[in-house]
CSV table of C-alpha atoms in Angstrom, one decimal:
chain,number,residue,atom,x,y,z
L,14,MET,CA,20.2,18.7,-0.2
L,15,ALA,CA,18.4,15.4,0.5
L,16,GLY,CA,20.3,13.1,2.9
L,17,SER,CA,19.3,9.9,4.6
L,18,SER,CA,18.1,11.9,7.6
L,19,ASP,CA,15.9,14.1,5.3
L,20,ILE,CA,14.1,11.2,3.7
L,21,ALA,CA,14.0,8.8,6.6
L,22,GLY,CA,10.8,10.5,7.7
L,23,ILE,CA,8.9,9.1,4.8
L,24,GLU,CA,8.8,5.7,6.6
L,25,GLY,CA,6.0,5.2,9.1
L,26,ASP,CA,3.7,8.1,9.7
L,27,ARG,CA,6.2,11.0,9.6
L,28,ALA,CA,5.7,13.7,7.1
L,29,PHE,CA,7.8,14.0,3.9
L,30,ARG,CA,10.1,17.0,4.0
L,31,VAL,CA,13.0,17.6,1.7
L,32,ARG,CA,15.1,20.3,0.0
L,33,ALA,CA,16.3,19.5,-3.5
L,34,GLU,CA,19.4,21.3,-4.8
L,35,THR,CA,20.9,18.5,-7.0
L,36,LEU,CA,19.5,16.3,-9.8
L,37,GLU,CA,19.6,13.4,-7.4
L,38,ASP,CA,17.6,15.3,-4.8
L,39,LEU,CA,15.1,16.3,-7.5
L,40,GLU,CA,14.6,12.6,-8.5
L,41,ILE,CA,13.5,11.9,-4.9
L,42,VAL,CA,11.0,14.7,-4.9
L,43,SER,CA,9.7,13.7,-8.4
L,44,ALA,CA,9.2,10.1,-7.2
L,45,MET,CA,7.4,11.1,-4.1
L,46,LEU,CA,5.1,13.5,-6.0
L,47,GLN,CA,4.3,11.2,-8.8
L,48,ASP,CA,0.5,11.2,-9.3
L,49,ALA,CA,0.0,14.3,-7.1
L,50,ILE,CA,-3.2,16.1,-8.0
L,51,ALA,CA,-3.1,19.9,-8.1
L,52,PRO,CA,-6.0,22.3,-9.0
L,53,ILE,CA,-4.9,25.3,-11.1
L,54,SER,CA,-6.3,27.5,-8.3
L,55,GLU,CA,-3.5,26.1,-6.0
L,56,ILE,CA,-0.6,27.1,-8.3
L,57,ALA,CA,1.0,30.5,-8.0
L,58,TRP,CA,4.1,32.3,-9.3
L,59,ARG,CA,5.2,35.1,-7.1
L,60,ARG,CA,7.2,37.1,-9.7
L,61,VAL,CA,8.6,39.6,-7.2
L,62,ASP,CA,9.9,36.8,-4.9
L,63,LYS,CA,11.0,34.6,-7.9
L,64,ARG,CA,9.0,31.8,-6.3
L,65,PHE,CA,6.7,29.2,-7.8
L,66,ILE,CA,4.4,27.3,-5.5
L,67,ILE,CA,2.0,24.4,-5.9
L,68,MET,CA,-0.2,22.9,-3.2
L,69,ALA,CA,-0.9,19.3,-4.3
L,70,GLN,CA,-2.6,16.3,-3.0
L,71,ARG,CA,0.3,13.8,-2.9
L,72,PHE,CA,-0.4,10.1,-3.1
L,73,ARG,CA,1.7,8.5,-0.3
L,74,TRP,CA,3.6,5.9,-2.3
L,75,GLU,CA,5.7,5.1,0.8
L,76,LYS,CA,2.6,3.8,2.5
L,77,ALA,CA,1.3,1.7,-0.4
L,78,SER,CA,2.7,-1.8,-0.9
L,79,ARG,CA,2.9,-2.9,-4.5
L,80,ASP,CA,3.3,-6.5,-3.3
L,81,ARG,CA,0.2,-6.6,-1.1
L,82,PRO,CA,-2.7,-8.6,-2.6
L,83,PHE,CA,-6.0,-6.7,-2.6
L,84,ASP,CA,-7.7,-9.0,0.0
L,85,GLU,CA,-4.8,-8.7,2.5
L,86,GLY,CA,-4.9,-4.9,2.8
L,87,PRO,CA,-6.2,-2.9,5.8
L,88,ASP,CA,-9.9,-2.7,6.2
L,89,THR,CA,-11.5,0.7,6.9
L,90,LEU,CA,-10.3,0.5,10.4
L,91,GLY,CA,-6.7,-0.3,9.4
L,92,ASN,CA,-6.8,-3.9,10.5
L,93,ALA,CA,-4.9,-6.1,8.1
L,94,GLN,CA,-6.1,-9.6,7.4
L,95,GLU,CA,-3.5,-12.2,8.3
L,96,PRO,CA,-2.6,-14.9,5.8
L,97,GLY,CA,-4.6,-18.0,6.6
L,98,GLU,CA,-7.5,-16.1,8.3
L,99,GLU,CA,-11.0,-16.8,7.1
L,100,ASN,CA,-12.0,-14.3,4.5
L,101,ASP,CA,-15.0,-12.2,5.2
L,102,GLU,CA,-17.2,-13.8,2.5
L,103,GLU,CA,-17.2,-17.0,4.5
L,104,LYS,CA,-18.3,-15.1,7.6
L,105,ASN,CA,-21.1,-13.3,5.6
L,106,GLU,CA,-19.4,-10.0,6.2
L,107,PRO,CA,-18.4,-7.5,3.5
L,108,ALA,CA,-14.9,-7.8,2.2
L,109,PRO,CA,-12.3,-5.5,3.8
L,110,THR,CA,-11.8,-2.3,1.9
L,111,VAL,CA,-8.2,-1.5,0.9
L,112,TRP,CA,-7.4,2.1,1.3
L,113,PHE,CA,-4.4,4.2,0.7
L,114,GLU,CA,-3.5,7.8,1.7
L,115,ARG,CA,-3.1,11.2,0.2
L,116,ILE,CA,-1.7,14.3,2.0
L,117,THR,CA,-1.4,17.9,1.1
L,118,CYS,CA,2.2,18.7,0.0
L,119,ALA,CA,3.6,22.2,-0.5
L,120,LEU,CA,6.0,22.3,-3.4
L,121,ARG,CA,8.1,25.5,-3.7
L,122,PHE,CA,10.7,26.4,-6.3
L,123,GLU,CA,13.1,29.4,-5.8
L,124,ASN,CA,15.1,31.4,-8.3
L,125,VAL,CA,12.3,31.3,-10.9
L,126,SER,CA,12.6,34.2,-13.4
L,127,ALA,CA,9.8,33.0,-15.8
L,128,GLY,CA,7.2,30.3,-16.3
L,129,ARG,CA,5.3,29.0,-19.3
L,130,ALA,CA,2.3,26.7,-19.4
L,131,ASN,CA,1.9,24.4,-22.4
L,132,ARG,CA,-1.6,22.9,-23.1
L,133,ILE,CA,-3.0,24.2,-19.8
L,134,ASP,CA,-5.9,26.6,-19.7
L,135,LEU,CA,-4.8,28.9,-16.8
L,136,ALA,CA,-8.2,30.6,-16.8
L,137,ASN,CA,-9.9,27.4,-15.9
L,138,ARG,CA,-9.2,27.7,-12.1
L,139,SER,CA,-11.1,24.5,-11.3
L,140,GLN,CA,-9.0,22.3,-13.7
L,141,MET,CA,-7.1,19.5,-12.0
L,142,LEU,CA,-3.6,18.5,-13.0
L,143,GLU,CA,-2.0,15.2,-12.3
L,144,LEU,CA,1.8,15.5,-11.9
L,145,LEU,CA,3.8,12.8,-13.5
L,146,SER,CA,7.4,14.0,-13.1
L,147,LEU,CA,9.8,16.9,-12.5
L,148,HIS,CA,12.9,17.1,-14.6
L,149,VAL,CA,15.6,19.6,-15.5
L,150,THR,CA,15.9,20.9,-19.0
L,151,ASP,CA,18.3,23.4,-20.7
L,152,GLY,CA,18.0,26.5,-18.4
L,153,GLY,CA,14.8,25.3,-16.8
L,154,LEU,CA,12.7,22.8,-15.0
L,155,ASP,CA,9.7,21.0,-16.4
L,156,LEU,CA,6.7,19.9,-14.5
L,157,ALA,CA,5.1,17.2,-16.6
L,158,PHE,CA,1.4,16.5,-16.1
L,159,ALA,CA,-0.9,13.9,-17.6
L,160,GLY,CA,-2.4,14.8,-20.9
L,161,ASP,CA,0.9,16.0,-22.3
L,162,LYS,CA,0.5,19.2,-20.2
L,163,THR,CA,3.7,21.0,-19.0
L,164,ILE,CA,4.8,24.0,-16.9
L,165,ARG,CA,8.3,25.0,-17.8
L,166,LEU,CA,10.1,27.2,-15.2
L,167,THR,CA,13.2,29.2,-16.0
L,168,ILE,CA,15.5,28.9,-13.1
L,169,SER,CA,19.0,30.2,-12.3
L,170,ASP,CA,19.8,27.6,-9.6
L,171,LEU,CA,17.9,24.6,-8.6
L,172,SER,CA,16.2,25.1,-5.2
L,173,CYS,CA,13.1,23.1,-4.5
L,174,HIS,CA,11.4,22.5,-1.2
L,175,ALA,CA,8.6,19.9,-0.7
L,176,GLU,CA,6.8,19.4,2.6
L,177,ASP,CA,3.7,17.5,3.7
L,178,ILE,CA,1.2,19.7,5.5
L,179,GLY,CA,-1.6,18.5,7.8
L,180,SER,CA,-2.9,15.0,8.2
L,181,PRO,CA,-3.3,12.3,5.5
L,182,TRP,CA,-6.8,11.1,4.5
L,183,PRO,CA,-7.8,7.7,3.1
L,184,THR,CA,-8.5,7.0,-0.5
L,185,MET,CA,-9.5,3.7,-2.1
L,186,LEU,CA,-7.9,4.7,-5.4
L,187,ARG,CA,-4.3,3.8,-6.2
L,188,PRO,CA,-2.9,5.4,-9.3
L,189,GLU,CA,-2.3,2.9,-12.1
L,190,HIS,CA,0.5,3.0,-14.7
L,191,PRO,CA,0.9,0.8,-17.8
L,192,GLU,CA,4.1,-0.7,-16.4
L,193,ASP,CA,2.2,-1.8,-13.3
L,194,ASP,CA,0.3,-4.3,-15.4
L,195,ALA,CA,3.4,-6.1,-16.7
């Protein structure tokens, strides 16, 4: 079950690690994994163990400030431009590059008795899926992906574990959503 001590690690540079056993817990996992990218080759259902596993490249939303203007972000060395500082164009230097982070996140579901993919070609092992949300349905759990693709898991009890693995890496691309533009 996610408690304040479980999710406190998402601040700063500590890894995200949470166990979800309630709908509230699952909402936290869903929010933290929004826009995670997972290749089909990194998705597995271990029928004998009743376990479904995804290794995804999670966008670190906790490190991305929605309020930060583009030109005040960190440069490639992580140095933030202070308000009032000369901008780099005036110094004939290239503008700082804003970068964000992704990290590998292991997502594991227990008590899975069946799984069904909708609009996903499971034979195309190089196909990339972009996770939009996790939500409970009647007798199951839906993993909703971009392009109206879904994986529905039949579960007896909600038991989900999510954990960052390894070190984050920089990316200049921040996922965009229609509501971001409003």
